[in-house]
mmCIF file of C-alpha atoms and ligand atoms in Angstrom:
data_model
loop_
_atom_site.group_PDB
_atom_site.id
_atom_site.type_symbol
_atom_site.label_atom_id
_atom_site.label_comp_id
_atom_site.label_asym_id
_atom_site.label_seq_id
_atom_site.Cartn_x
_atom_site.Cartn_y
_atom_site.Cartn_z
ATOM 1 C CA UNK O 1 -72.870 29.573 66.037
ATOM 2 C CA UNK O 2 -74.920 27.186 68.191
ATOM 3 C CA UNK O 3 -74.642 23.410 67.849
ATOM 4 C CA UNK O 4 -77.991 22.955 66.080
ATOM 5 C CA UNK O 5 -77.205 25.577 63.411
ATOM 6 C CA UNK O 6 -73.742 24.091 62.920
ATOM 7 C CA UNK O 7 -75.270 20.637 62.486
ATOM 8 C CA UNK O 8 -77.814 21.942 59.972
ATOM 9 C CA UNK O 9 -75.080 23.591 57.942
ATOM 10 C CA UNK O 10 -72.987 20.426 58.078
ATOM 11 C CA UNK O 11 -75.822 18.342 56.604
ATOM 12 C CA UNK O 12 -76.619 21.067 54.065
ATOM 13 C CA UNK O 13 -73.000 21.006 52.846
ATOM 14 C CA UNK O 14 -73.144 17.218 52.502
ATOM 15 C CA UNK O 15 -76.412 17.345 50.555
ATOM 16 C CA UNK O 16 -75.166 20.052 48.189
ATOM 17 C CA UNK O 17 -72.094 17.935 47.483
ATOM 18 C CA UNK O 18 -74.387 15.090 46.361
ATOM 19 C CA UNK O 19 -74.653 12.976 49.521
ATOM 20 C CA UNK O 20 -78.318 11.944 49.385
ATOM 21 C CA UNK O 21 -78.402 8.520 51.073
ATOM 22 C CA UNK O 22 -80.442 8.984 54.266
ATOM 23 C CA UNK O 23 -78.505 6.325 56.194
ATOM 24 C CA UNK O 24 -75.174 7.941 55.320
ATOM 25 C CA UNK O 25 -76.437 11.403 56.299
ATOM 26 C CA UNK O 26 -77.756 10.160 59.610
ATOM 27 C CA UNK O 27 -74.516 8.267 60.398
ATOM 28 C CA UNK O 28 -72.548 11.449 59.703
ATOM 29 C CA UNK O 29 -74.874 13.474 61.886
ATOM 30 C CA UNK O 30 -74.306 11.032 64.742
ATOM 31 C CA UNK O 31 -70.506 10.746 64.631
ATOM 32 C CA UNK O 32 -68.786 13.868 66.055
ATOM 33 C CA UNK O 33 -65.968 14.683 63.588
ATOM 34 C CA UNK O 34 -64.194 16.857 66.161
ATOM 35 C CA UNK O 35 -63.565 13.737 68.297
ATOM 36 C CA UNK O 36 -61.117 12.610 65.589
ATOM 37 C CA UNK O 37 -59.060 15.779 65.517
ATOM 38 C CA UNK O 38 -56.688 17.514 67.870
ATOM 39 C CA UNK O 39 -55.696 21.050 68.788
ATOM 40 C CA UNK O 40 -56.438 24.146 66.754
ATOM 41 C CA UNK O 41 -58.126 22.321 63.886
ATOM 42 C CA UNK O 42 -60.915 21.009 66.128
ATOM 43 C CA UNK O 43 -62.688 24.363 65.723
ATOM 44 C CA UNK O 44 -62.954 23.737 61.994
ATOM 45 C CA UNK O 45 -64.262 20.163 62.283
ATOM 46 C CA UNK O 46 -67.658 20.999 60.755
ATOM 47 C CA UNK O 47 -66.328 22.865 57.721
ATOM 48 C CA UNK O 48 -66.240 20.895 54.490
ATOM 49 C CA UNK O 49 -62.452 20.772 54.229
ATOM 50 C CA UNK O 50 -59.674 18.207 54.596
ATOM 51 C CA UNK O 51 -57.470 19.040 57.598
ATOM 52 C CA UNK O 52 -54.020 17.955 58.790
ATOM 53 C CA UNK O 53 -53.653 15.168 61.370
ATOM 54 C CA UNK O 54 -50.492 13.593 62.866
ATOM 55 C CA UNK O 55 -47.788 11.844 60.780
ATOM 56 C CA UNK O 56 -48.216 14.297 57.869
ATOM 57 C CA UNK O 57 -51.584 12.757 56.916
ATOM 58 C CA UNK O 58 -55.045 14.298 56.475
ATOM 59 C CA UNK O 59 -58.608 13.718 57.582
ATOM 60 C CA UNK O 60 -60.701 13.793 54.385
ATOM 61 C CA UNK O 61 -63.326 16.483 53.824
ATOM 62 C CA UNK O 62 -66.773 15.417 55.100
ATOM 63 C CA UNK O 63 -68.279 15.568 51.586
ATOM 64 C CA UNK O 64 -65.608 13.146 50.340
ATOM 65 C CA UNK O 65 -66.276 10.787 53.260
ATOM 66 C CA UNK O 66 -70.003 11.033 52.464
ATOM 67 C CA UNK O 67 -69.625 10.386 48.743
ATOM 68 C CA UNK O 68 -67.259 7.450 49.267
ATOM 69 C CA UNK O 69 -69.513 5.916 51.899
ATOM 70 C CA UNK O 70 -72.536 6.380 49.655
ATOM 71 C CA UNK O 71 -70.700 4.726 46.723
ATOM 72 C CA UNK O 72 -69.727 1.779 48.946
ATOM 73 C CA UNK O 73 -73.389 1.073 49.857
ATOM 74 C CA UNK O 74 -72.733 -0.604 53.232
ATOM 75 C CA UNK O 75 -75.498 -2.957 54.439
ATOM 76 C CA UNK O 76 -76.363 -3.634 58.113
ATOM 77 C CA UNK O 77 -74.858 -7.148 57.812
ATOM 78 C CA UNK O 78 -71.704 -6.003 55.964
ATOM 79 C CA UNK O 79 -68.245 -6.946 57.167
ATOM 80 C CA UNK O 80 -66.088 -4.028 56.068
ATOM 81 C CA UNK O 81 -62.338 -3.542 55.571
ATOM 82 C CA UNK O 82 -60.887 -0.029 55.450
ATOM 83 C CA UNK O 83 -57.316 0.692 54.347
ATOM 84 C CA UNK O 84 -55.928 3.944 55.805
ATOM 85 C CA UNK O 85 -57.420 4.543 59.260
ATOM 86 C CA UNK O 86 -55.917 8.040 59.497
ATOM 87 C CA UNK O 87 -57.983 9.890 62.093
ATOM 88 C CA UNK O 88 -60.532 7.054 62.349
ATOM 89 C CA UNK O 89 -63.472 9.249 61.295
ATOM 90 C CA UNK O 90 -64.296 7.314 58.126
ATOM 91 C CA UNK O 91 -64.090 3.992 60.005
ATOM 92 C CA UNK O 92 -66.531 5.337 62.613
ATOM 93 C CA UNK O 93 -69.025 6.290 59.898
ATOM 94 C CA UNK O 94 -68.677 2.823 58.331
ATOM 95 C CA UNK O 95 -69.132 1.157 61.724
ATOM 96 C CA UNK O 96 -72.406 3.012 62.148
ATOM 97 C CA UNK O 97 -73.720 1.436 58.939
ATOM 98 C CA UNK O 98 -72.223 -2.059 58.922
ATOM 99 C CA UNK O 99 -71.831 -5.014 61.259
ATOM 100 C CA UNK O 100 -68.076 -4.928 61.824
ATOM 101 C CA UNK O 101 -65.193 -2.809 60.528
ATOM 102 C CA UNK O 102 -61.520 -3.770 60.345
ATOM 103 C CA UNK O 103 -59.339 -0.740 59.667
ATOM 104 C CA UNK O 104 -55.626 -0.913 58.812
ATOM 105 C CA UNK O 105 -53.064 1.883 59.206
ATOM 106 C CA UNK O 106 -49.314 1.893 58.496
ATOM 107 C CA UNK O 107 -48.569 4.585 61.120
ATOM 108 C CA UNK O 108 -48.705 3.098 64.613
ATOM 109 C CA UNK O 109 -49.415 6.448 66.260
ATOM 110 C CA UNK O 110 -52.506 7.072 64.113
ATOM 111 C CA UNK O 111 -53.813 3.571 64.741
ATOM 112 C CA UNK O 112 -53.467 4.071 68.516
ATOM 113 C CA UNK O 113 -55.097 7.509 68.557
ATOM 114 C CA UNK O 114 -57.995 6.279 66.423
ATOM 115 C CA UNK O 115 -58.530 3.270 68.740
ATOM 116 C CA UNK O 116 -58.737 5.616 71.724
ATOM 117 C CA UNK O 117 -61.365 7.725 69.920
ATOM 118 C CA UNK O 118 -63.437 4.608 69.086
ATOM 119 C CA UNK O 119 -63.327 3.560 72.755
ATOM 120 C CA UNK O 120 -64.271 7.024 73.961
ATOM 121 C CA UNK O 121 -67.338 6.995 71.697
ATOM 122 C CA UNK O 122 -68.273 3.421 72.654
ATOM 123 C CA UNK O 123 -67.848 2.168 69.068
ATOM 124 C CA UNK O 124 -67.056 -1.441 69.859
ATOM 125 C CA UNK O 125 -67.516 -2.967 66.399
ATOM 126 C CA UNK O 126 -64.252 -1.537 64.991
ATOM 127 C CA UNK O 127 -60.927 -3.367 65.068
ATOM 128 C CA UNK O 128 -57.987 -1.010 64.348
ATOM 129 C CA UNK O 129 -54.738 -2.723 63.396
ATOM 130 C CA UNK O 130 -51.241 -1.425 62.673
ATOM 131 C CA UNK O 131 -50.601 -3.190 59.362
ATOM 132 C CA UNK O 132 -49.732 -2.657 55.716
ATOM 133 C CA UNK O 133 -53.113 -2.444 54.032
ATOM 134 C CA UNK O 134 -51.804 -3.322 50.565
ATOM 135 C CA UNK O 135 -51.841 -6.936 51.767
ATOM 136 C CA UNK O 136 -55.372 -6.692 53.150
ATOM 137 C CA UNK O 137 -56.326 -8.883 56.093
ATOM 138 C CA UNK O 138 -56.409 -12.487 54.794
ATOM 139 C CA UNK O 139 -57.274 -13.968 58.218
ATOM 140 C CA UNK O 140 -60.630 -12.127 58.258
ATOM 141 C CA UNK O 141 -61.472 -12.400 54.541
ATOM 142 C CA UNK O 142 -63.777 -12.411 52.690
ATOM 143 C CA UNK O 143 -65.140 -8.877 53.120
ATOM 144 C CA UNK O 144 -68.483 -7.607 51.824
ATOM 145 C CA UNK O 145 -67.122 -4.108 51.407
ATOM 146 C CA UNK O 146 -63.583 -2.711 51.117
ATOM 147 C CA UNK O 147 -62.790 1.012 51.204
ATOM 148 C CA UNK O 148 -59.292 2.275 50.402
ATOM 149 C CA UNK O 149 -58.758 5.861 51.568
ATOM 150 C CA UNK O 150 -55.334 6.397 49.978
ATOM 151 C CA UNK O 151 -54.478 6.662 46.280
ATOM 152 C CA UNK O 152 -52.559 4.307 43.991
ATOM 153 C CA UNK O 153 -52.303 3.612 40.247
ATOM 154 C CA UNK O 154 -54.008 0.252 40.637
ATOM 155 C CA UNK O 155 -56.124 -1.637 43.145
ATOM 156 C CA UNK O 156 -53.757 -3.933 45.131
ATOM 157 C CA UNK O 157 -54.600 -7.443 43.898
ATOM 158 C CA UNK O 158 -54.788 -9.065 47.395
ATOM 159 C CA UNK O 159 -57.762 -6.783 48.083
ATOM 160 C CA UNK O 160 -59.684 -8.053 45.051
ATOM 161 C CA UNK O 161 -58.908 -11.588 46.228
ATOM 162 C CA UNK O 162 -60.351 -10.827 49.683
ATOM 163 C CA UNK O 163 -63.641 -9.466 48.346
ATOM 164 C CA UNK O 164 -66.704 -11.678 48.846
ATOM 165 C CA UNK O 165 -68.820 -12.581 45.827
ATOM 166 C CA UNK O 166 -71.379 -9.799 45.475
ATOM 167 C CA UNK O 167 -68.944 -7.584 47.371
ATOM 168 C CA UNK O 168 -67.709 -4.113 46.394
ATOM 169 C CA UNK O 169 -64.501 -2.105 46.738
ATOM 170 C CA UNK O 170 -64.202 1.686 46.468
ATOM 171 C CA UNK O 171 -60.842 3.417 45.999
ATOM 172 C CA UNK O 172 -59.227 6.554 44.512
ATOM 173 C CA UNK O 173 -57.220 5.371 41.502
ATOM 174 C CA UNK O 174 -54.597 7.459 39.746
ATOM 175 C CA UNK O 175 -51.301 9.143 40.299
ATOM 176 C CA UNK O 176 -50.888 10.170 43.960
ATOM 177 C CA UNK O 177 -49.749 13.706 43.111
ATOM 178 C CA UNK O 178 -52.654 14.447 40.768
ATOM 179 C CA UNK O 179 -56.413 14.223 41.102
ATOM 180 C CA UNK O 180 -57.640 10.653 41.102
ATOM 181 C CA UNK O 181 -60.871 9.005 40.007
ATOM 182 C CA UNK O 182 -63.013 7.339 42.603
ATOM 183 C CA UNK O 183 -63.747 3.852 41.301
ATOM 184 C CA UNK O 184 -65.978 1.006 42.446
ATOM 185 C CA UNK O 185 -65.214 -2.638 41.686
ATOM 186 C CA UNK O 186 -68.046 -5.142 42.132
ATOM 187 C CA UNK O 187 -67.314 -8.863 42.253
ATOM 188 C CA UNK O 188 -70.082 -10.712 40.396
ATOM 189 C CA UNK O 189 -70.290 -14.445 39.576
ATOM 190 C CA UNK O 190 -69.281 -13.486 36.008
ATOM 191 C CA UNK O 191 -66.243 -11.410 36.964
ATOM 192 C CA UNK O 192 -65.468 -7.837 37.952
ATOM 193 C CA UNK O 193 -67.589 -4.802 37.095
ATOM 194 C CA UNK O 194 -66.135 -1.292 37.233
ATOM 195 C CA UNK O 195 -67.853 2.028 37.833
ATOM 196 C CA UNK O 196 -66.346 5.513 37.969
ATOM 197 C CA UNK O 197 -67.370 8.357 40.252
ATOM 198 C CA UNK O 198 -66.063 11.899 40.727
ATOM 199 C CA UNK O 199 -62.502 13.194 40.924
ATOM 200 C CA UNK O 200 -60.902 13.187 44.371
ATOM 201 C CA UNK O 201 -57.500 13.957 45.850
ATOM 202 C CA UNK O 202 -55.920 11.601 48.394
ATOM 203 C CA UNK O 203 -52.537 11.036 50.022
ATOM 204 C CA UNK O 204 -50.608 8.074 48.535
ATOM 205 C CA UNK O 205 -51.002 4.449 49.501
ATOM 206 C CA UNK O 206 -47.484 3.520 50.677
ATOM 207 C CA UNK O 207 -46.300 -0.069 50.917
ATOM 208 C CA UNK O 208 -44.910 -1.355 54.235
ATOM 209 C CA UNK O 209 -45.585 -0.155 57.762
ATOM 210 C CA UNK O 210 -44.250 3.183 59.038
ATOM 211 C CA UNK O 211 -40.662 3.168 60.284
ATOM 212 C CA UNK O 212 -40.293 3.822 64.064
ATOM 213 C CA UNK O 213 -38.959 7.300 63.166
ATOM 214 C CA UNK O 214 -42.227 8.255 61.456
ATOM 215 C CA UNK O 215 -44.257 6.141 63.917
HETATM 216 N N1 SAH P 1 -59.724 7.506 56.328
HETATM 217 C C1 SAH P 1 -58.948 8.540 56.976
HETATM 218 C C2 SAH P 1 -58.175 9.445 56.024
HETATM 219 C C3 SAH P 1 -57.136 8.696 55.322
HETATM 220 S S1 SAH P 1 -55.640 9.524 54.980
HETATM 221 C C4 SAH P 1 -59.791 9.399 57.896
HETATM 222 O O1 SAH P 1 -61.008 9.199 57.987
HETATM 223 O O2 SAH P 1 -59.222 10.237 58.572
HETATM 224 C C5 SAH P 1 -54.832 8.061 54.355
HETATM 225 C C6 SAH P 1 -54.238 7.176 55.397
HETATM 226 O O3 SAH P 1 -53.764 5.994 54.745
HETATM 227 C C7 SAH P 1 -53.023 7.787 56.082
HETATM 228 O O4 SAH P 1 -53.205 7.783 57.465
HETATM 229 C C8 SAH P 1 -51.867 6.872 55.672
HETATM 230 O O5 SAH P 1 -50.879 6.712 56.666
HETATM 231 C C9 SAH P 1 -52.601 5.566 55.402
HETATM 232 N N2 SAH P 1 -51.885 4.616 54.548
HETATM 233 C C10 SAH P 1 -51.145 4.856 53.436
HETATM 234 N N3 SAH P 1 -50.652 3.713 52.935
HETATM 235 C C11 SAH P 1 -51.086 2.697 53.736
HETATM 236 C C12 SAH P 1 -50.916 1.273 53.755
HETATM 237 N N4 SAH P 1 -50.186 0.636 52.844
HETATM 238 N N5 SAH P 1 -51.527 0.572 54.730
HETATM 239 C C13 SAH P 1 -52.272 1.189 55.697
HETATM 240 N N6 SAH P 1 -52.468 2.530 55.731
HETATM 241 C C14 SAH P 1 -51.891 3.276 54.764
#
């Protein structure tokens, strides 16, 4: 299959999954997903499936990245925090839409590999840090948008605290070994508003940074 046909199919898959936001579609067309994968799986980068990456983690399926990004509604001026860098693909898509992205990862190896991919693509508005995302990043708060790409029963409360007024957080909530609900929390002057989106399946949000043995 030639590159143009592959690209057309990629966008078609995203649209059929419900990704309709033109800015999100164009960001995903521009960011090469294969640059965030290694080895044999690179050939499958444009299929709509989650695939294994290092440290026993996964790169989410493109349709899930698209739907989460669409739900987050990133604005050109948005300062964004992502928890769970993984491959770095989602952070790259966010960086295409917002002003600056901070992305936190508990596995040092993943954080390093993702940073190298950002550099290679000239994405210089992403800061990748090896940190426990459950604590957020108080020194850079408040954030206009927060995206958590790992599942937990509840939204970690430091993240709500670090959300700007008018800001929004999107996260898969539910038991890590079952399907979770994608939720959106909006901070309004009158308190928090909640919305629910589709079912998703994510790896668990784990407290603490990875031990040297699991890098
Ligand atoms: N957004 C990623 C996919 C995320 S997979 C992508 O585009 O590829 C979820 C990631 O969250 C994993 O890499 C996992 O190590 C990380 N993670 C889990 N708990 C974490 C925590 N407390 N802080 C930071 N990262 C965490």
